[in-house]
XYZ file of C-alpha atoms in Angstrom:
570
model
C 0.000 0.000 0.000
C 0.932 3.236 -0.745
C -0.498 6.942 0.223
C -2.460 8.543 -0.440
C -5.775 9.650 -3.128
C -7.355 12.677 -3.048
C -11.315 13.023 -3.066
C -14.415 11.663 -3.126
C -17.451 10.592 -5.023
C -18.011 7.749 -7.745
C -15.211 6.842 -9.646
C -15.145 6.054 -13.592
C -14.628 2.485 -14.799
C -12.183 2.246 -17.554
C -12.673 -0.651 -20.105
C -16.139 -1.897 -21.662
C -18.200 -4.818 -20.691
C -17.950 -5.002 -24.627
C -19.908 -8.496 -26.403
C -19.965 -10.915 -23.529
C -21.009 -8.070 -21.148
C -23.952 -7.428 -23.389
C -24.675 -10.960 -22.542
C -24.821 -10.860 -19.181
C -27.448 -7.849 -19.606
C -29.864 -10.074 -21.405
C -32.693 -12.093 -20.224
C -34.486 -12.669 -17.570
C -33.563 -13.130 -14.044
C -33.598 -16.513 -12.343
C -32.859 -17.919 -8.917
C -34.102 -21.662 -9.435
C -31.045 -22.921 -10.733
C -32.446 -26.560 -11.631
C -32.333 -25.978 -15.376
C -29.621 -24.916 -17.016
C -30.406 -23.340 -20.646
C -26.931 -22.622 -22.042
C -23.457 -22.446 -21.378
C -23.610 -18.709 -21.887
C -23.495 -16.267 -18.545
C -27.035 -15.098 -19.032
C -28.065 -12.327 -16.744
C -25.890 -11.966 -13.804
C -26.395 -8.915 -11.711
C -25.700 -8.616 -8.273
C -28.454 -6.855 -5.760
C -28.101 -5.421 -2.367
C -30.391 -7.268 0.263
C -27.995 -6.062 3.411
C -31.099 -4.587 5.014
C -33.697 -6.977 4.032
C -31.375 -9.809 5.272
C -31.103 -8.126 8.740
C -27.119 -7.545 8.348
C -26.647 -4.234 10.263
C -22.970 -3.825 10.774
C -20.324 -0.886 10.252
C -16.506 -0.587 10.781
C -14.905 1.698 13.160
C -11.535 2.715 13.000
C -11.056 4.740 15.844
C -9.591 7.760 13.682
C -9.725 11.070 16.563
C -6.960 12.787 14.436
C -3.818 11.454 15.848
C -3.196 9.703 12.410
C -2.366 6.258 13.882
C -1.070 3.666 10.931
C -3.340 0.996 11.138
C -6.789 3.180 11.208
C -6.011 3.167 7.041
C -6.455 -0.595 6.806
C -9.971 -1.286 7.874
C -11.675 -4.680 9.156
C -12.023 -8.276 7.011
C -15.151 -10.218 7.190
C -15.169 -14.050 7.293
C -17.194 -17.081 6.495
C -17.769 -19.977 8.511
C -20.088 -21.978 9.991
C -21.155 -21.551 13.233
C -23.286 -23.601 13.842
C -22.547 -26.697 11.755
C -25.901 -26.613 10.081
C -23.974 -26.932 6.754
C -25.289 -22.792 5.829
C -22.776 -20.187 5.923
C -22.679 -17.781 8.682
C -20.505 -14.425 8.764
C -18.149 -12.952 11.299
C -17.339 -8.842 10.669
C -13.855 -8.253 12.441
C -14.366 -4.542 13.826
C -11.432 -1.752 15.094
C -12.390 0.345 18.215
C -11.519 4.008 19.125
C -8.113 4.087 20.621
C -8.604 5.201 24.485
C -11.802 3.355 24.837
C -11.874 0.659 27.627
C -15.042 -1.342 26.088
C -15.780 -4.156 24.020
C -14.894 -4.100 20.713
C -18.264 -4.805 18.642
C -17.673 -7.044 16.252
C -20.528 -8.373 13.787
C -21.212 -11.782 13.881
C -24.519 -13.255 11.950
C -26.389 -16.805 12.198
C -27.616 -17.862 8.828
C -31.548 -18.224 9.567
C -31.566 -20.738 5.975
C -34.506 -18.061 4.592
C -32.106 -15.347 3.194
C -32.024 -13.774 6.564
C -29.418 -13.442 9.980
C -29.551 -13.135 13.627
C -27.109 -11.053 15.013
C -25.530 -13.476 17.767
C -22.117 -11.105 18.670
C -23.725 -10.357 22.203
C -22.832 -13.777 24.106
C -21.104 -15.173 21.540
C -17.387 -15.335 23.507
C -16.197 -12.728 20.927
C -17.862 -10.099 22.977
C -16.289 -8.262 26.062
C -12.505 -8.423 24.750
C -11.039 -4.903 24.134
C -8.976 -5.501 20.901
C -8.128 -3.673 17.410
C -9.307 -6.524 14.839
C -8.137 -6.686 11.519
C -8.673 -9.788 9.919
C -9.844 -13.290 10.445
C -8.929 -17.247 9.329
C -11.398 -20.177 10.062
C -10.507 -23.795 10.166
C -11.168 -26.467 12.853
C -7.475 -26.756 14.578
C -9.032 -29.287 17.316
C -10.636 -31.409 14.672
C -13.923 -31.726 16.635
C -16.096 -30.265 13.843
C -16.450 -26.723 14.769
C -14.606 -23.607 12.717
C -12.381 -21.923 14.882
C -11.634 -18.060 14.653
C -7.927 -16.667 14.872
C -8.578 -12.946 14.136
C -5.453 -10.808 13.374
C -5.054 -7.751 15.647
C -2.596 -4.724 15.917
C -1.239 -6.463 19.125
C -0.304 -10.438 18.186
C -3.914 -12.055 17.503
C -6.352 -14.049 18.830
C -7.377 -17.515 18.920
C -10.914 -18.370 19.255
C -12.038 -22.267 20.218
C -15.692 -22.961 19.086
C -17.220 -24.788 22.157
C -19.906 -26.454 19.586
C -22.575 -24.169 21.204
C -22.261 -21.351 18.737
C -20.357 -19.507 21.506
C -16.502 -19.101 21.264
C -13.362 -19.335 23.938
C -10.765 -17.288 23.896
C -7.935 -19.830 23.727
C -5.043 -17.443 22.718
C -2.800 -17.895 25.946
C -3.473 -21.658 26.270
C -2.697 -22.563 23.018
C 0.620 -20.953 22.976
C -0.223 -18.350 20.074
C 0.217 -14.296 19.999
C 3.324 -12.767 19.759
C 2.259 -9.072 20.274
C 2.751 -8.108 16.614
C 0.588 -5.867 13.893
C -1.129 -8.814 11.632
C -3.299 -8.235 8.979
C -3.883 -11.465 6.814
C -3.397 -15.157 8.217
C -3.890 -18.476 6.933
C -4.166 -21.712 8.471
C -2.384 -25.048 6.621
C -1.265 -28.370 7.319
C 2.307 -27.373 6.099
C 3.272 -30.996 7.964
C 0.459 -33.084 6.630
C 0.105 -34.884 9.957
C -3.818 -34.174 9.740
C -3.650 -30.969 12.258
C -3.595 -27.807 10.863
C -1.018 -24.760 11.776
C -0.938 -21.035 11.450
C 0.504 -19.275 9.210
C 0.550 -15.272 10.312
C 1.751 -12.709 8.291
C 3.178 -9.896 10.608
C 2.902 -6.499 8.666
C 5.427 -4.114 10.118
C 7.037 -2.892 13.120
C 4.320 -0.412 14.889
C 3.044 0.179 17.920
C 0.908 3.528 19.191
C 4.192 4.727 21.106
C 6.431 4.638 18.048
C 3.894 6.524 15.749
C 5.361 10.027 15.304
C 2.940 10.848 12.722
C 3.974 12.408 9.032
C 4.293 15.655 7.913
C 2.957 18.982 8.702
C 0.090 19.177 9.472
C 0.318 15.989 11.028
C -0.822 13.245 8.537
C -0.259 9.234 7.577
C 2.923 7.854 7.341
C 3.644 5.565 4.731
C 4.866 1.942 4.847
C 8.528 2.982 4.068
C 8.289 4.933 7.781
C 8.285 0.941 9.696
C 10.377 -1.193 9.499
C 9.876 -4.884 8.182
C 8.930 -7.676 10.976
C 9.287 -11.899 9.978
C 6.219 -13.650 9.771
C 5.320 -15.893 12.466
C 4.266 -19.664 11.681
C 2.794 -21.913 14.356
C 2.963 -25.399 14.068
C -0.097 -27.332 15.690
C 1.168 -30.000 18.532
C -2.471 -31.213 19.236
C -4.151 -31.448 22.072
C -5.086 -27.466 21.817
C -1.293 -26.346 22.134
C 0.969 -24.668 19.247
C 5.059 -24.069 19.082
C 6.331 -21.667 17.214
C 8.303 -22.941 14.599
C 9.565 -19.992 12.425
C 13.015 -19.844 13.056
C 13.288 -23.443 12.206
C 11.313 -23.758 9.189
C 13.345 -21.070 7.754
C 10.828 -17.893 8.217
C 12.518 -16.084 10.636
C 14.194 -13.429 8.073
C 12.709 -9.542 9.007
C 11.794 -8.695 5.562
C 8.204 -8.787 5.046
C 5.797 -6.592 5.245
C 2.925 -8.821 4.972
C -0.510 -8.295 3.862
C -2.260 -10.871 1.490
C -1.404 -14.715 2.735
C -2.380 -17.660 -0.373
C -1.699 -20.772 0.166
C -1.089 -22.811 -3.247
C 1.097 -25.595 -4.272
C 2.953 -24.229 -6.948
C 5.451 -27.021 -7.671
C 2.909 -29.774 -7.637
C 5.153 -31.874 -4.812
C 1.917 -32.174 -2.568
C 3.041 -30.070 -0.075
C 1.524 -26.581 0.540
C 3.433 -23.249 -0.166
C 3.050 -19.848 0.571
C 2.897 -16.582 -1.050
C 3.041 -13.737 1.120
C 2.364 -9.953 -0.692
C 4.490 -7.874 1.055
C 3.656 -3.929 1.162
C 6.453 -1.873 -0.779
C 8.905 -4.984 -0.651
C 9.112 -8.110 -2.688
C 6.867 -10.382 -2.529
C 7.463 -14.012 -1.162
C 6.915 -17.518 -2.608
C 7.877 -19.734 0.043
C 8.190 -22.751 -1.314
C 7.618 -25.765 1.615
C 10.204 -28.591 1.138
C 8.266 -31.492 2.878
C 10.810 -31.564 5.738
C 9.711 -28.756 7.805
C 11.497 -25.458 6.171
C 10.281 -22.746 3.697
C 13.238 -21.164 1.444
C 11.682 -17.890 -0.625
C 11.481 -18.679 -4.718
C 9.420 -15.309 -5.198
C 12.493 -13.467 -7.651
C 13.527 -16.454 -9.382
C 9.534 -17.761 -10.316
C 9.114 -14.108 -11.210
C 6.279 -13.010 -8.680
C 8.391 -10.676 -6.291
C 8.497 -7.344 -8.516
C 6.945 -6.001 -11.121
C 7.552 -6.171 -15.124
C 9.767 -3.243 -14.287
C 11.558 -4.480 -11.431
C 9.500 -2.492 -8.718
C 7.747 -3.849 -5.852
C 4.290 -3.167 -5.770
C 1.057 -2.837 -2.779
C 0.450 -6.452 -2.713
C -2.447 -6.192 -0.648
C -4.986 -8.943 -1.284
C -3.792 -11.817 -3.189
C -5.842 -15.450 -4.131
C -4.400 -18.513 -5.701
C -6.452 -20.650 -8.372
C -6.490 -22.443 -11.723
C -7.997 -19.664 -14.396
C -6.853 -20.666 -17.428
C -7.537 -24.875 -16.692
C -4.321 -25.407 -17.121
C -3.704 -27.740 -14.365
C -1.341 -24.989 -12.405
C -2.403 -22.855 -9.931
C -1.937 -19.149 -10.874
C -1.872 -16.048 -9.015
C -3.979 -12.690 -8.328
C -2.884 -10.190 -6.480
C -4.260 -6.776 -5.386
C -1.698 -3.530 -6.174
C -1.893 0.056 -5.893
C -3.352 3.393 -8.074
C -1.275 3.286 -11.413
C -0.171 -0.446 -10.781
C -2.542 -2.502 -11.771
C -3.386 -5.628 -10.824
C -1.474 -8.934 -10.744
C -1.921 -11.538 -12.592
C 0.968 -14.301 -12.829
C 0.057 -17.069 -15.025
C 1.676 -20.005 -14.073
C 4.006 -21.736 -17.016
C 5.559 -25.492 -17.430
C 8.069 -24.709 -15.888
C 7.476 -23.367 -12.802
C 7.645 -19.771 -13.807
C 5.037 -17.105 -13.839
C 4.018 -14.443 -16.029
C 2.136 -11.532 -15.389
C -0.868 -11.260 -17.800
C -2.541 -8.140 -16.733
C -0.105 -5.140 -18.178
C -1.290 -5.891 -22.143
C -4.853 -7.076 -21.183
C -7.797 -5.653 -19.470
C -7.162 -6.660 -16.683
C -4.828 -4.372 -16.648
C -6.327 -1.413 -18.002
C -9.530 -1.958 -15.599
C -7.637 -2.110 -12.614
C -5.377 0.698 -13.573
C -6.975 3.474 -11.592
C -7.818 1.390 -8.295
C -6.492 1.024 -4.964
C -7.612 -3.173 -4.543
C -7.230 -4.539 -1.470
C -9.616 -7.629 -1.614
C -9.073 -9.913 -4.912
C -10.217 -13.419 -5.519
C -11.038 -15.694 -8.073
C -14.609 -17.341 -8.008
C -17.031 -18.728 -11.093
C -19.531 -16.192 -10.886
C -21.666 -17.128 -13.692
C -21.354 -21.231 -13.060
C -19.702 -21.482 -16.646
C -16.627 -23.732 -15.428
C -14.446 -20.391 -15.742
C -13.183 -18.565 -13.039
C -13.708 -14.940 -13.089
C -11.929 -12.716 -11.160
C -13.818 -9.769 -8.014
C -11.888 -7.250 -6.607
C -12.770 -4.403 -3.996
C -11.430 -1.211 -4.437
C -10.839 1.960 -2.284
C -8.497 4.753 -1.416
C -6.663 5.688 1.693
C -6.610 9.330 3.181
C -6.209 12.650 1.400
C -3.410 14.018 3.959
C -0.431 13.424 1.621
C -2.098 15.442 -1.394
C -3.564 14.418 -5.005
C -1.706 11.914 -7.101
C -4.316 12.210 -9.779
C -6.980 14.088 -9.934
C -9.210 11.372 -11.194
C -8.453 9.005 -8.026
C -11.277 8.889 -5.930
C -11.361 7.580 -2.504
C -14.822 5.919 -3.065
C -14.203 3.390 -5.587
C -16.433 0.954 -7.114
C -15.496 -3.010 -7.024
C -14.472 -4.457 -10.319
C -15.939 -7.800 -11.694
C -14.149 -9.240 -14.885
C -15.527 -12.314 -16.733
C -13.549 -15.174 -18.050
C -13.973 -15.800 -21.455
C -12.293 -19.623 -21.359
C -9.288 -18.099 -23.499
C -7.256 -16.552 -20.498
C -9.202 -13.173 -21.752
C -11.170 -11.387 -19.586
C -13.811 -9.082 -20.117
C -14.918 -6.080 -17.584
C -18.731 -6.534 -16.470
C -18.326 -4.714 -13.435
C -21.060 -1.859 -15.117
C -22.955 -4.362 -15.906
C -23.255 -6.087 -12.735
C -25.694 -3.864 -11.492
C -25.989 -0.412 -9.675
C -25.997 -2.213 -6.200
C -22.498 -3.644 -7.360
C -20.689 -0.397 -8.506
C -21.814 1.431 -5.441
C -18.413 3.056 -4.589
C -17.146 2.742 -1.395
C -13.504 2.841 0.555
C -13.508 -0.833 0.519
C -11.650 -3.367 2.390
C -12.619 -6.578 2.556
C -14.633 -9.331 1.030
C -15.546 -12.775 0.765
C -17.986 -14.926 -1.739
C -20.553 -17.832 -0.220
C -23.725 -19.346 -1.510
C -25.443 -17.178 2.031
C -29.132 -18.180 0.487
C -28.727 -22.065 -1.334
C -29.508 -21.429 -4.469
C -26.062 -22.668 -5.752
C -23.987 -19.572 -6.683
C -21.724 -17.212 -5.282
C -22.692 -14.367 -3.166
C -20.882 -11.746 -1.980
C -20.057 -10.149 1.038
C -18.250 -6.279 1.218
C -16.628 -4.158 4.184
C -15.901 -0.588 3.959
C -13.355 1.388 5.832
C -15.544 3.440 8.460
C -18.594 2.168 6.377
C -21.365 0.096 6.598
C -21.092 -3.865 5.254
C -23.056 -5.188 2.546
C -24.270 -8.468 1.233
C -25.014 -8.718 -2.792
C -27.150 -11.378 -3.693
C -25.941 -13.157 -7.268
C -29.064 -12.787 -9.353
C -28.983 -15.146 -12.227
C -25.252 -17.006 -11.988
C -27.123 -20.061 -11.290
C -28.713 -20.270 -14.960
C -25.932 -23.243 -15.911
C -25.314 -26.210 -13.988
C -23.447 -26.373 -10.697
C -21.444 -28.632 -8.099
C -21.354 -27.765 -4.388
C -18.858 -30.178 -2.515
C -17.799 -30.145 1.316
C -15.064 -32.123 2.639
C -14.639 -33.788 6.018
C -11.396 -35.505 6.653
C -10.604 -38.195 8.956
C -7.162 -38.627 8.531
C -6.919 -35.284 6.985
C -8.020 -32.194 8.920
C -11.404 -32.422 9.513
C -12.183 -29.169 7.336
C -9.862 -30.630 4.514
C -7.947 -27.778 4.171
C -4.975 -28.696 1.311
C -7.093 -31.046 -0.380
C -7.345 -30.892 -4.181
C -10.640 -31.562 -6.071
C -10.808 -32.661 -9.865
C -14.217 -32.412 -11.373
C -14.546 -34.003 -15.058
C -17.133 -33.346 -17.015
C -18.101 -33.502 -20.872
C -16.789 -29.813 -21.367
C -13.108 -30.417 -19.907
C -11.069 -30.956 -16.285
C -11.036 -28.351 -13.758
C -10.041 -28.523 -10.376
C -10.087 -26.438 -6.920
C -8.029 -26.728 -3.579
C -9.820 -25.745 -0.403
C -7.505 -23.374 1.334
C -8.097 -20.893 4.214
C -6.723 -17.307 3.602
C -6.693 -15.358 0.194
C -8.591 -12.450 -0.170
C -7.536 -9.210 2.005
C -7.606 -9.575 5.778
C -10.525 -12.197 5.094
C -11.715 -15.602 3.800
C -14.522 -17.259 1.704
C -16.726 -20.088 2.575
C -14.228 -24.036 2.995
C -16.763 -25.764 0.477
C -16.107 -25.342 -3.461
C -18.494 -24.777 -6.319
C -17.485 -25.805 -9.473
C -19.178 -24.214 -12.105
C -20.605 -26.481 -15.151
C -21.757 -24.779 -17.931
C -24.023 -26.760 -19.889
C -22.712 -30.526 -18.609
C -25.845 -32.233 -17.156
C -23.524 -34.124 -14.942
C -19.883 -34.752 -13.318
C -18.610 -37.841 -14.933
C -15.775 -38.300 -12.574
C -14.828 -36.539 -9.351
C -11.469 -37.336 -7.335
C -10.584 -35.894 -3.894
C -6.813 -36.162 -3.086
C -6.214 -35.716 0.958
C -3.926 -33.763 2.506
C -2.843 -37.538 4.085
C -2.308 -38.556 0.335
C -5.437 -40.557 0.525
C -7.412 -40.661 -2.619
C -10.706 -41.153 -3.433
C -12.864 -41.475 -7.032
C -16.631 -41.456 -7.634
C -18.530 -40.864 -10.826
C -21.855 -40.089 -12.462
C -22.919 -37.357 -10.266
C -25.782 -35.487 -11.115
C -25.576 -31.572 -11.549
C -27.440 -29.219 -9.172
C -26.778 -30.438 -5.979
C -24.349 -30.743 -2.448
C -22.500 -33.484 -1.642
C -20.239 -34.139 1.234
C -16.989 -36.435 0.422
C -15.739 -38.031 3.694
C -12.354 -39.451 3.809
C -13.822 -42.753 5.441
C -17.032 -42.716 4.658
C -17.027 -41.674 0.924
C -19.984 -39.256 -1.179
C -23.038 -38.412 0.800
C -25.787 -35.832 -0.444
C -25.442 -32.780 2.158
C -28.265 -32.996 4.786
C -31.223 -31.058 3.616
C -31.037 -31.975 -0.042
């Protein structure tokens, strides 16, 4: 990240939705989902039902004109489920004002199953703790069936047990994690594969209120070049509800990142889980895990640490994925105002290339500040498109271009299938290009009806929930995982769907995004296909598991033990 844009309002989007956008403006809307009519994206539009679904949150952070560092970098949101009902629930990680002695109000929301939520936060054991939140990862360390919370703070973290209750425990001290640093994205992995997974924290800089002087006169927002760089901190899970740290010996313990964005990917296809970490202002990392406990940093040499020209960039939110089917998992990662995004394509031979300066990707993304970027088949055509939520910073250190805005609108580019994209994001809808000083996001299916909703924070500013009107016109595969000798959550596993229009294939993975995460279970996106004729799960454990003739249209659960089972309610 970088400072700063100058003032407010809607922003322009560059680029047209041009021929497949008009596509997505025509015909009717539909949220049935059980036929299918073509392979084409139909209508998808995205409408705002924040109110109607009783979601009633807004960020705070705590700005009283002392200019403290982290009050630029807003609050996450995350989705898990609370309750283990099988519906996604959402957890809004909040900041506080500075002197206060309170709570810190977080927003966390039940999933009623009838496109509404309870607000649960009062009770819930994330109440009644007086902390700066920034971020949150879910997974279920314990492996008792229940998504646990580690939220990132400005002070080390915290590490949140669900009891199985729909109440939480703060578990932080007796679990051995917190080491009093400013986090802002986090990721949880079984970088071991011994079927408990660790934590992953990516430590931002060196700050702390006493050592913020402030920048410039008047007194305004430093920049990231004012702190100095901090290690990440990785915690390796001994069982039995205690953690060691581990990042001197798996190699981490080098203070040079400045970490926002955490994706966890194998890039090298060895079956063990790596890292990228985008680092704020300095290189980026690819840590590349060797399967005997230690991380060495391939980012320059694989080509994702700088730019084309050798700079280093924002790297705020990043997400790993498959886009172009090629079998490899690529790279997305959120940059600043005249930097575009990233987009590293993975090659053969281990090498990635950046595909958004010529494309436009590129030119859409040119004039945002993105923090949150992921991948995610909007449209349920088998390609994934790409989200990403835009905003600016402060005004103190002047105008960099007088077009920048510090309400941006979110940008939404379809994939064509030809590693093309085209930018819908105008014709997503009014409720999508609402500008706003975004933040965070995540995508679930919050109402059932088989595509991808999205969820939005704001910096100071209310959350949202946008409703995916229409993405469910092709065919569609929900599938949740539940390991036994895995993780129970089956975090690292890799998915292979085969169907009559080609191979694609997801990992579920905790982190990506910015300072947030997206629902554990994958949707795979099927076009036209009527069916999945093959699906294989590959474990974490190295377990593997085939099934075929699946019908479209429907949720299925793949235990490690006890195979394919439709998801209760179906």
């Amino acid at each position: 990240m970088a400072l700063i844009l100058h003032g407010s309002g809607a922003a322009g989007q560059s680029g047209t939705a041009g021929s497949s956008g008009a596509a997505w403006r025509s015909g009717a809307s539909s949220r049935s989902g059980a036929t299918a009519q073509s392979g084409t994206a139909g209508t998808v539009t995205f409408t705002d039902v924040t109110q109607q679904a009783g979601i009633d949150f807004t960020h705070d952070n705590g700005a009283a004109g002392d200019h403290w560092y982290p009050e630029l970098f807003g609050g996450g949101v995350a989705v898990l489920d609370l309750d283990t009902d099988g519906w996604p629930d959402v957890l809004f990680v909040n900041g506080r004002q500075w002197r206060s002695r309170g709570e810190t109000r977080h927003g966390l929301f039940r999933n009623n199953r009838d496109g509404t939520f309870t607000d649960v936060f009062a009770g819930s054991g994330l109440d009644g703790a007086d902390v700066y939140g920034l971020g949150a990862a879910v997974a279920d360390y314990d492996n008792d069936g229940h998504d646990d919370v580690f939220m990132t703070t400005v002070d080390g973290g915290r590490l949140y047990r669900n009891a199985g209750d729909g109440t939480f425990r703060d578990a932080t001290g007796a679990a051995g994690v917190g080491d009093g640093r400013f986090a802002v994205g986090a990721a949880w992995l079984d970088y071991d594969r011994d079927g408990l997974v660790d934590l992953f924290v990516g430590n931002y800089v060196d700050w702390s209120p006493e050592t913020d002087t402030g920048c410039g006169t008047p007194r305004g927002y430093c920049g990231p070049d004012a702190y100095r760089p901090v290690a990440p901190t990785l915690y390796r899970n001994a069982g039995a509800g205690r953690f060691e740290n581990v990042t001197a010996a798996a190699g981490l313990d080098d203070p040079t990142d400045k970490a926002m964005g955490v994706a966890v990917l194998d890039y090298d296809a060895d079956g063990w889980p790596d890292l990228f970490v985008g680092s704020d202002r300095v290189p980026a990392k690819l840590y590349r895990n060797d399967g005997a406990g230690r991380f060495a940093d391939h980012g320059l040499r694989a080509g994702v640490a700088l730019s084309e020209r050798g700079r280093a960039r924002a790297n705020m939110g990043v997400d790993a994925a498959d886009y172009d089917r090629s079998g490899r998992p690529d790279l997305l990662v959120g940059n600043f105002l005249h930097e575009m995004l990233g987009l590293y394509r993975a090659t053969e031979d281990g090498f990635f290339i950046d595909a958004a300066p010529r494309t436009t990707v590129g030119r859409a993304s040119y004039q945002s500040v993105t923090w949150a970027v992921f991948f995610l088949d909007v449209d349920l055509d088998g390609h994934l498109d790409i989200f990403a939520a835009n905003g600016g910073t402060d005004e103190s250190q002047g105008m960099l271009d007088s077009r920048a805005r510090l309400a941006q609108p979110p940008l939404l580019l379809r994939n064509r299938g030809d590693r093309r994209f085209d930018d819908v994001s105008r014709a997503a809808g009014d409720a999508f290009g609402r500008p706003a000083m975004g933040r965070g996001a995540a995508y679930a299916d919050f109402d059932g009806d088989g595509d991808l909703d999205l969820v939005l924070t704001a910096l100071n500013g209310p959350a949202r929930l946008l409703r995916n009107e229409g993405g469910n016109r092709n065919h569609w595969l929900r599938v949740r995982l539940a390991g036994a000798g895995s993780n129970r959550r089956g975090i690292g596993a890799v998915v292979r769907v085969t169907s009559a229009s080609g191979v694609q294939w997801q990992a579920v993975r905790s982190g990506s995004s910015y300072a947030s995460q997206s629902e554990l279970p994958l949707t795979f996106g099927l076009g036209r296909d009527a069916a999945v004729e093959s699906l294989e799960v590959t474990w974490p454990s190295g377990a593997t598991q085939r099934f075929a003739d699946i019908a479209a249209n429907q949720r299925v659960v793949i235990d490690e033990a006890a195979g394919l089972s439709q998801e209760p309610g179906e």
